[in-house]
Amino acid sequence: MLVNASPNDLALIAVMRRYFSLKEEAGALKGRLEAARRSAGDEIGRFYDPRTNATHADEILAWHRLRREMEELMSLAATWGRGGSIEGSPLAAAVEPIPPTLSAPLAETAASME
């Protein structure tokens, strides 16, 4: 069991797990969008405008939502880094962290989040 982890620290672990999960999802989505853009031969500005690209509008808007949530999560991490409390945040509570055990100390748990 992790002795020195406060609920605020565990909230940070949940925030960072969510962040890296979203980062992976956003990267995969961006890769698919870029492949479609190149295949269509469209300009970046025209392709990524959901008003002019009805075919991919939902994916473009989803990518923006993912990026916005990632920014909010990083803002929470920055608050934690400045000594603030994030444990009451809905984003920090959205994903419950798996508390480290004796067989999975904090360093291993942190490494598994990458």
Short mmCIF file of N, CA and C in Angstrom, two decimals:
data_model
loop_
_atom_site.label_atom_id
_atom_site.label_comp_id
_atom_site.label_asym_id
_atom_site.label_seq_id
_atom_site.Cartn_x
_atom_site.Cartn_y
_atom_site.Cartn_z
N MET A 1 0.84 -1.17 0.00
CA MET A 1 0.00 0.00 0.00
C MET A 1 0.89 1.24 0.00
N LEU A 2 0.45 2.27 -0.72
CA LEU A 2 1.19 3.52 -0.78
C LEU A 2 0.89 4.34 0.47
N VAL A 3 1.91 4.61 1.25
CA VAL A 3 1.72 5.25 2.54
C VAL A 3 1.54 6.76 2.42
N ASN A 4 2.31 7.41 1.57
CA ASN A 4 2.33 8.86 1.53
C ASN A 4 1.42 9.48 0.48
N ALA A 5 0.55 8.74 -0.14
CA ALA A 5 -0.34 9.28 -1.17
C ALA A 5 -1.60 9.84 -0.53
N SER A 6 -1.84 11.09 -0.79
CA SER A 6 -3.07 11.72 -0.29
C SER A 6 -4.17 11.54 -1.33
N PRO A 7 -5.40 11.80 -0.96
CA PRO A 7 -6.47 11.75 -1.97
C PRO A 7 -6.19 12.70 -3.14
N ASN A 8 -5.54 13.82 -2.86
CA ASN A 8 -5.17 14.77 -3.91
C ASN A 8 -4.15 14.15 -4.88
N ASP A 9 -3.20 13.40 -4.32
CA ASP A 9 -2.21 12.72 -5.16
C ASP A 9 -2.87 11.65 -6.03
N LEU A 10 -3.81 10.92 -5.45
CA LEU A 10 -4.52 9.90 -6.21
C LEU A 10 -5.38 10.54 -7.31
N ALA A 11 -5.92 11.73 -7.03
CA ALA A 11 -6.67 12.46 -8.06
C ALA A 11 -5.75 12.83 -9.22
N LEU A 12 -4.51 13.21 -8.92
CA LEU A 12 -3.55 13.52 -9.98
C LEU A 12 -3.27 12.29 -10.83
N ILE A 13 -3.13 11.14 -10.21
CA ILE A 13 -2.89 9.91 -10.96
C ILE A 13 -4.06 9.66 -11.91
N ALA A 14 -5.28 9.86 -11.43
CA ALA A 14 -6.47 9.67 -12.28
C ALA A 14 -6.46 10.66 -13.43
N VAL A 15 -6.11 11.91 -13.14
CA VAL A 15 -6.05 12.94 -14.18
C VAL A 15 -5.02 12.58 -15.24
N MET A 16 -3.86 12.13 -14.83
CA MET A 16 -2.81 11.83 -15.80
C MET A 16 -3.14 10.57 -16.60
N ARG A 17 -3.77 9.60 -15.98
CA ARG A 17 -4.21 8.41 -16.74
C ARG A 17 -5.19 8.82 -17.82
N ARG A 18 -6.14 9.65 -17.45
CA ARG A 18 -7.13 10.11 -18.42
C ARG A 18 -6.45 10.92 -19.52
N TYR A 19 -5.51 11.79 -19.15
CA TYR A 19 -4.80 12.61 -20.12
C TYR A 19 -4.10 11.73 -21.17
N PHE A 20 -3.35 10.74 -20.71
CA PHE A 20 -2.60 9.91 -21.65
C PHE A 20 -3.52 9.02 -22.49
N SER A 21 -4.63 8.63 -21.93
CA SER A 21 -5.62 7.88 -22.71
C SER A 21 -6.19 8.76 -23.83
N LEU A 22 -6.54 10.00 -23.48
CA LEU A 22 -7.06 10.93 -24.49
C LEU A 22 -6.00 11.29 -25.52
N LYS A 23 -4.76 11.42 -25.07
CA LYS A 23 -3.68 11.75 -25.99
C LYS A 23 -3.53 10.66 -27.05
N GLU A 24 -3.60 9.43 -26.63
CA GLU A 24 -3.51 8.30 -27.57
C GLU A 24 -4.70 8.31 -28.53
N GLU A 25 -5.88 8.52 -27.99
CA GLU A 25 -7.09 8.56 -28.83
C GLU A 25 -7.04 9.72 -29.82
N ALA A 26 -6.62 10.90 -29.36
CA ALA A 26 -6.53 12.08 -30.24
C ALA A 26 -5.48 11.86 -31.32
N GLY A 27 -4.37 11.25 -30.97
CA GLY A 27 -3.31 10.98 -31.95
C GLY A 27 -3.78 10.04 -33.04
N ALA A 28 -4.50 9.00 -32.65
CA ALA A 28 -5.02 8.06 -33.64
C ALA A 28 -6.05 8.72 -34.55
N LEU A 29 -6.91 9.53 -33.95
CA LEU A 29 -7.92 10.24 -34.74
C LEU A 29 -7.27 11.23 -35.70
N LYS A 30 -6.28 11.96 -35.22
CA LYS A 30 -5.57 12.93 -36.06
C LYS A 30 -4.87 12.19 -37.21
N GLY A 31 -4.31 11.04 -36.94
CA GLY A 31 -3.65 10.26 -37.99
C GLY A 31 -4.64 9.85 -39.07
N ARG A 32 -5.82 9.42 -38.66
CA ARG A 32 -6.85 9.04 -39.64
C ARG A 32 -7.30 10.24 -40.45
N LEU A 33 -7.49 11.38 -39.76
CA LEU A 33 -7.90 12.59 -40.47
C LEU A 33 -6.83 13.05 -41.46
N GLU A 34 -5.58 13.02 -41.05
CA GLU A 34 -4.49 13.43 -41.94
C GLU A 34 -4.39 12.52 -43.16
N ALA A 35 -4.58 11.23 -42.95
CA ALA A 35 -4.55 10.29 -44.08
C ALA A 35 -5.68 10.60 -45.05
N ALA A 36 -6.85 10.91 -44.53
CA ALA A 36 -8.00 11.25 -45.38
C ALA A 36 -7.75 12.56 -46.11
N ARG A 37 -7.15 13.52 -45.42
CA ARG A 37 -6.86 14.82 -46.04
C ARG A 37 -5.88 14.65 -47.20
N ARG A 38 -4.81 13.91 -46.94
CA ARG A 38 -3.80 13.69 -47.99
C ARG A 38 -4.41 12.93 -49.17
N SER A 39 -5.22 11.95 -48.85
CA SER A 39 -5.87 11.15 -49.90
C SER A 39 -6.78 12.03 -50.76
N ALA A 40 -7.47 12.97 -50.12
CA ALA A 40 -8.38 13.87 -50.86
C ALA A 40 -7.63 15.01 -51.54
N GLY A 41 -6.39 15.25 -51.10
CA GLY A 41 -5.60 16.34 -51.68
C GLY A 41 -6.09 17.72 -51.25
N ASP A 42 -6.78 17.80 -50.12
CA ASP A 42 -7.32 19.08 -49.63
C ASP A 42 -6.27 19.89 -48.89
N GLU A 43 -6.50 21.20 -48.88
CA GLU A 43 -5.68 22.10 -48.06
C GLU A 43 -6.04 21.87 -46.59
N ILE A 44 -5.10 22.15 -45.73
CA ILE A 44 -5.32 21.95 -44.29
C ILE A 44 -6.52 22.76 -43.81
N GLY A 45 -6.53 24.05 -44.10
CA GLY A 45 -7.60 24.93 -43.62
C GLY A 45 -8.98 24.50 -44.10
N ARG A 46 -9.08 24.11 -45.33
CA ARG A 46 -10.37 23.70 -45.87
C ARG A 46 -10.80 22.35 -45.30
N PHE A 47 -9.88 21.40 -45.22
CA PHE A 47 -10.22 20.06 -44.74
C PHE A 47 -10.67 20.09 -43.28
N TYR A 48 -9.97 20.86 -42.44
CA TYR A 48 -10.26 20.84 -41.00
C TYR A 48 -11.36 21.80 -40.58
N ASP A 49 -12.04 22.42 -41.54
CA ASP A 49 -13.19 23.28 -41.22
C ASP A 49 -14.44 22.40 -41.28
N PRO A 50 -15.06 22.11 -40.15
CA PRO A 50 -16.22 21.21 -40.16
C PRO A 50 -17.40 21.78 -40.95
N ARG A 51 -17.41 23.09 -41.18
CA ARG A 51 -18.51 23.69 -41.96
C ARG A 51 -18.37 23.37 -43.45
N THR A 52 -17.13 23.12 -43.90
CA THR A 52 -16.92 22.83 -45.32
C THR A 52 -16.59 21.36 -45.57
N ASN A 53 -16.43 20.58 -44.52
CA ASN A 53 -16.10 19.17 -44.68
C ASN A 53 -17.11 18.33 -43.90
N ALA A 54 -18.30 18.22 -44.47
CA ALA A 54 -19.37 17.48 -43.79
C ALA A 54 -19.02 16.01 -43.60
N THR A 55 -18.22 15.46 -44.50
CA THR A 55 -17.85 14.05 -44.43
C THR A 55 -17.10 13.72 -43.14
N HIS A 56 -16.22 14.62 -42.73
CA HIS A 56 -15.37 14.36 -41.55
C HIS A 56 -15.69 15.31 -40.39
N ALA A 57 -16.79 16.05 -40.48
CA ALA A 57 -17.11 17.06 -39.46
C ALA A 57 -17.18 16.46 -38.05
N ASP A 58 -17.84 15.31 -37.91
CA ASP A 58 -17.96 14.71 -36.57
C ASP A 58 -16.59 14.34 -36.00
N GLU A 59 -15.71 13.80 -36.83
CA GLU A 59 -14.36 13.44 -36.36
C GLU A 59 -13.54 14.68 -36.02
N ILE A 60 -13.68 15.73 -36.82
CA ILE A 60 -12.95 16.98 -36.55
C ILE A 60 -13.40 17.56 -35.22
N LEU A 61 -14.72 17.61 -35.01
CA LEU A 61 -15.25 18.14 -33.75
C LEU A 61 -14.86 17.26 -32.57
N ALA A 62 -14.83 15.95 -32.78
CA ALA A 62 -14.41 15.03 -31.71
C ALA A 62 -12.95 15.29 -31.34
N TRP A 63 -12.10 15.52 -32.35
CA TRP A 63 -10.68 15.80 -32.08
C TRP A 63 -10.56 17.08 -31.25
N HIS A 64 -11.35 18.10 -31.59
CA HIS A 64 -11.31 19.35 -30.81
C HIS A 64 -11.78 19.13 -29.38
N ARG A 65 -12.80 18.30 -29.20
CA ARG A 65 -13.27 18.00 -27.83
C ARG A 65 -12.19 17.28 -27.03
N LEU A 66 -11.53 16.33 -27.66
CA LEU A 66 -10.45 15.61 -26.98
C LEU A 66 -9.34 16.56 -26.56
N ARG A 67 -8.94 17.44 -27.47
CA ARG A 67 -7.87 18.40 -27.16
C ARG A 67 -8.29 19.35 -26.03
N ARG A 68 -9.54 19.78 -26.06
CA ARG A 68 -10.02 20.68 -25.01
C ARG A 68 -10.00 19.99 -23.64
N GLU A 69 -10.43 18.73 -23.60
CA GLU A 69 -10.39 18.00 -22.33
C GLU A 69 -8.95 17.79 -21.87
N MET A 70 -8.05 17.52 -22.81
CA MET A 70 -6.63 17.38 -22.46
C MET A 70 -6.10 18.66 -21.83
N GLU A 71 -6.48 19.81 -22.40
CA GLU A 71 -6.05 21.10 -21.84
C GLU A 71 -6.59 21.29 -20.42
N GLU A 72 -7.85 20.91 -20.21
CA GLU A 72 -8.44 21.02 -18.87
C GLU A 72 -7.72 20.11 -17.88
N LEU A 73 -7.37 18.91 -18.32
CA LEU A 73 -6.64 17.98 -17.45
C LEU A 73 -5.26 18.53 -17.10
N MET A 74 -4.58 19.12 -18.08
CA MET A 74 -3.25 19.70 -17.81
C MET A 74 -3.37 20.88 -16.86
N SER A 75 -4.46 21.62 -16.96
CA SER A 75 -4.69 22.73 -16.04
C SER A 75 -4.84 22.20 -14.61
N LEU A 76 -5.55 21.08 -14.46
CA LEU A 76 -5.65 20.46 -13.13
C LEU A 76 -4.29 20.01 -12.62
N ALA A 77 -3.50 19.40 -13.50
CA ALA A 77 -2.16 18.96 -13.09
C ALA A 77 -1.31 20.16 -12.66
N ALA A 78 -1.45 21.28 -13.37
CA ALA A 78 -0.70 22.49 -13.00
C ALA A 78 -1.17 23.01 -11.65
N THR A 79 -2.46 22.94 -11.40
CA THR A 79 -2.99 23.35 -10.09
C THR A 79 -2.40 22.49 -9.00
N TRP A 80 -2.37 21.17 -9.24
CA TRP A 80 -1.76 20.25 -8.27
C TRP A 80 -0.29 20.60 -8.07
N GLY A 81 0.41 20.90 -9.15
CA GLY A 81 1.83 21.23 -9.08
C GLY A 81 2.11 22.49 -8.27
N ARG A 82 1.15 23.39 -8.25
CA ARG A 82 1.29 24.62 -7.45
C ARG A 82 0.82 24.43 -6.01
N GLY A 83 0.46 23.19 -5.68
CA GLY A 83 0.03 22.90 -4.30
C GLY A 83 -1.47 22.98 -4.09
N GLY A 84 -2.22 23.16 -5.17
CA GLY A 84 -3.67 23.26 -5.04
C GLY A 84 -4.34 21.90 -4.96
N SER A 85 -5.58 21.91 -4.57
CA SER A 85 -6.35 20.67 -4.46
C SER A 85 -7.14 20.45 -5.73
N ILE A 86 -7.07 19.24 -6.26
CA ILE A 86 -7.84 18.88 -7.45
C ILE A 86 -8.77 17.71 -7.17
N GLU A 87 -8.77 17.19 -5.96
CA GLU A 87 -9.53 15.98 -5.67
C GLU A 87 -11.04 16.17 -5.81
N GLY A 88 -11.55 17.37 -5.74
CA GLY A 88 -12.98 17.60 -5.87
C GLY A 88 -13.42 17.88 -7.29
N SER A 89 -12.47 17.96 -8.21
CA SER A 89 -12.80 18.28 -9.60
C SER A 89 -13.53 17.12 -10.27
N PRO A 90 -14.58 17.42 -11.04
CA PRO A 90 -15.27 16.35 -11.76
C PRO A 90 -14.35 15.59 -12.72
N LEU A 91 -13.40 16.28 -13.34
CA LEU A 91 -12.47 15.59 -14.24
C LEU A 91 -11.55 14.65 -13.48
N ALA A 92 -11.15 15.02 -12.28
CA ALA A 92 -10.28 14.16 -11.49
C ALA A 92 -11.05 12.96 -10.96
N ALA A 93 -12.34 13.13 -10.76
CA ALA A 93 -13.15 12.04 -10.23
C ALA A 93 -13.71 11.15 -11.33
N ALA A 94 -13.58 11.59 -12.59
CA ALA A 94 -14.17 10.85 -13.71
C ALA A 94 -13.58 9.45 -13.86
N VAL A 95 -12.30 9.32 -13.56
CA VAL A 95 -11.64 8.02 -13.68
C VAL A 95 -10.99 7.72 -12.34
N GLU A 96 -11.44 6.68 -11.71
CA GLU A 96 -10.87 6.29 -10.43
C GLU A 96 -9.52 5.62 -10.64
N PRO A 97 -8.49 6.08 -9.95
CA PRO A 97 -7.19 5.43 -10.09
C PRO A 97 -7.19 4.08 -9.37
N ILE A 98 -6.36 3.20 -9.87
CA ILE A 98 -6.14 1.94 -9.17
C ILE A 98 -5.01 2.19 -8.20
N PRO A 99 -5.28 2.14 -6.90
CA PRO A 99 -4.23 2.46 -5.93
C PRO A 99 -3.06 1.47 -6.04
N PRO A 100 -1.84 1.99 -5.92
CA PRO A 100 -0.68 1.09 -5.95
C PRO A 100 -0.72 0.14 -4.77
N THR A 101 -0.19 -1.03 -4.96
CA THR A 101 -0.10 -2.02 -3.88
C THR A 101 1.37 -2.30 -3.64
N LEU A 102 1.63 -3.20 -2.72
CA LEU A 102 3.02 -3.56 -2.46
C LEU A 102 3.66 -4.19 -3.69
N SER A 103 2.88 -4.89 -4.50
CA SER A 103 3.45 -5.52 -5.70
C SER A 103 3.56 -4.54 -6.86
N ALA A 104 2.93 -3.38 -6.76
CA ALA A 104 3.01 -2.36 -7.82
C ALA A 104 3.24 -1.00 -7.18
N PRO A 105 4.48 -0.70 -6.79
CA PRO A 105 4.75 0.57 -6.13
C PRO A 105 4.48 1.76 -7.06
N LEU A 106 4.53 2.96 -6.51
CA LEU A 106 4.19 4.17 -7.22
C LEU A 106 4.97 4.33 -8.52
N ALA A 107 6.25 4.06 -8.53
CA ALA A 107 7.07 4.23 -9.75
C ALA A 107 6.55 3.32 -10.87
N GLU A 108 6.20 2.09 -10.53
CA GLU A 108 5.68 1.18 -11.55
C GLU A 108 4.31 1.61 -12.02
N THR A 109 3.48 2.11 -11.09
CA THR A 109 2.16 2.58 -11.46
C THR A 109 2.28 3.80 -12.37
N ALA A 110 3.16 4.72 -12.04
CA ALA A 110 3.37 5.90 -12.88
C ALA A 110 3.87 5.50 -14.26
N ALA A 111 4.76 4.53 -14.32
CA ALA A 111 5.28 4.08 -15.61
C ALA A 111 4.19 3.44 -16.45
N SER A 112 3.23 2.80 -15.80
CA SER A 112 2.16 2.16 -16.56
C SER A 112 1.20 3.17 -17.15
N MET A 113 1.25 4.41 -16.70
CA MET A 113 0.38 5.45 -17.24
C MET A 113 0.90 6.02 -18.54
N GLU A 114 2.13 5.73 -18.89
CA GLU A 114 2.71 6.31 -20.10
C GLU A 114 2.30 5.60 -21.33
#
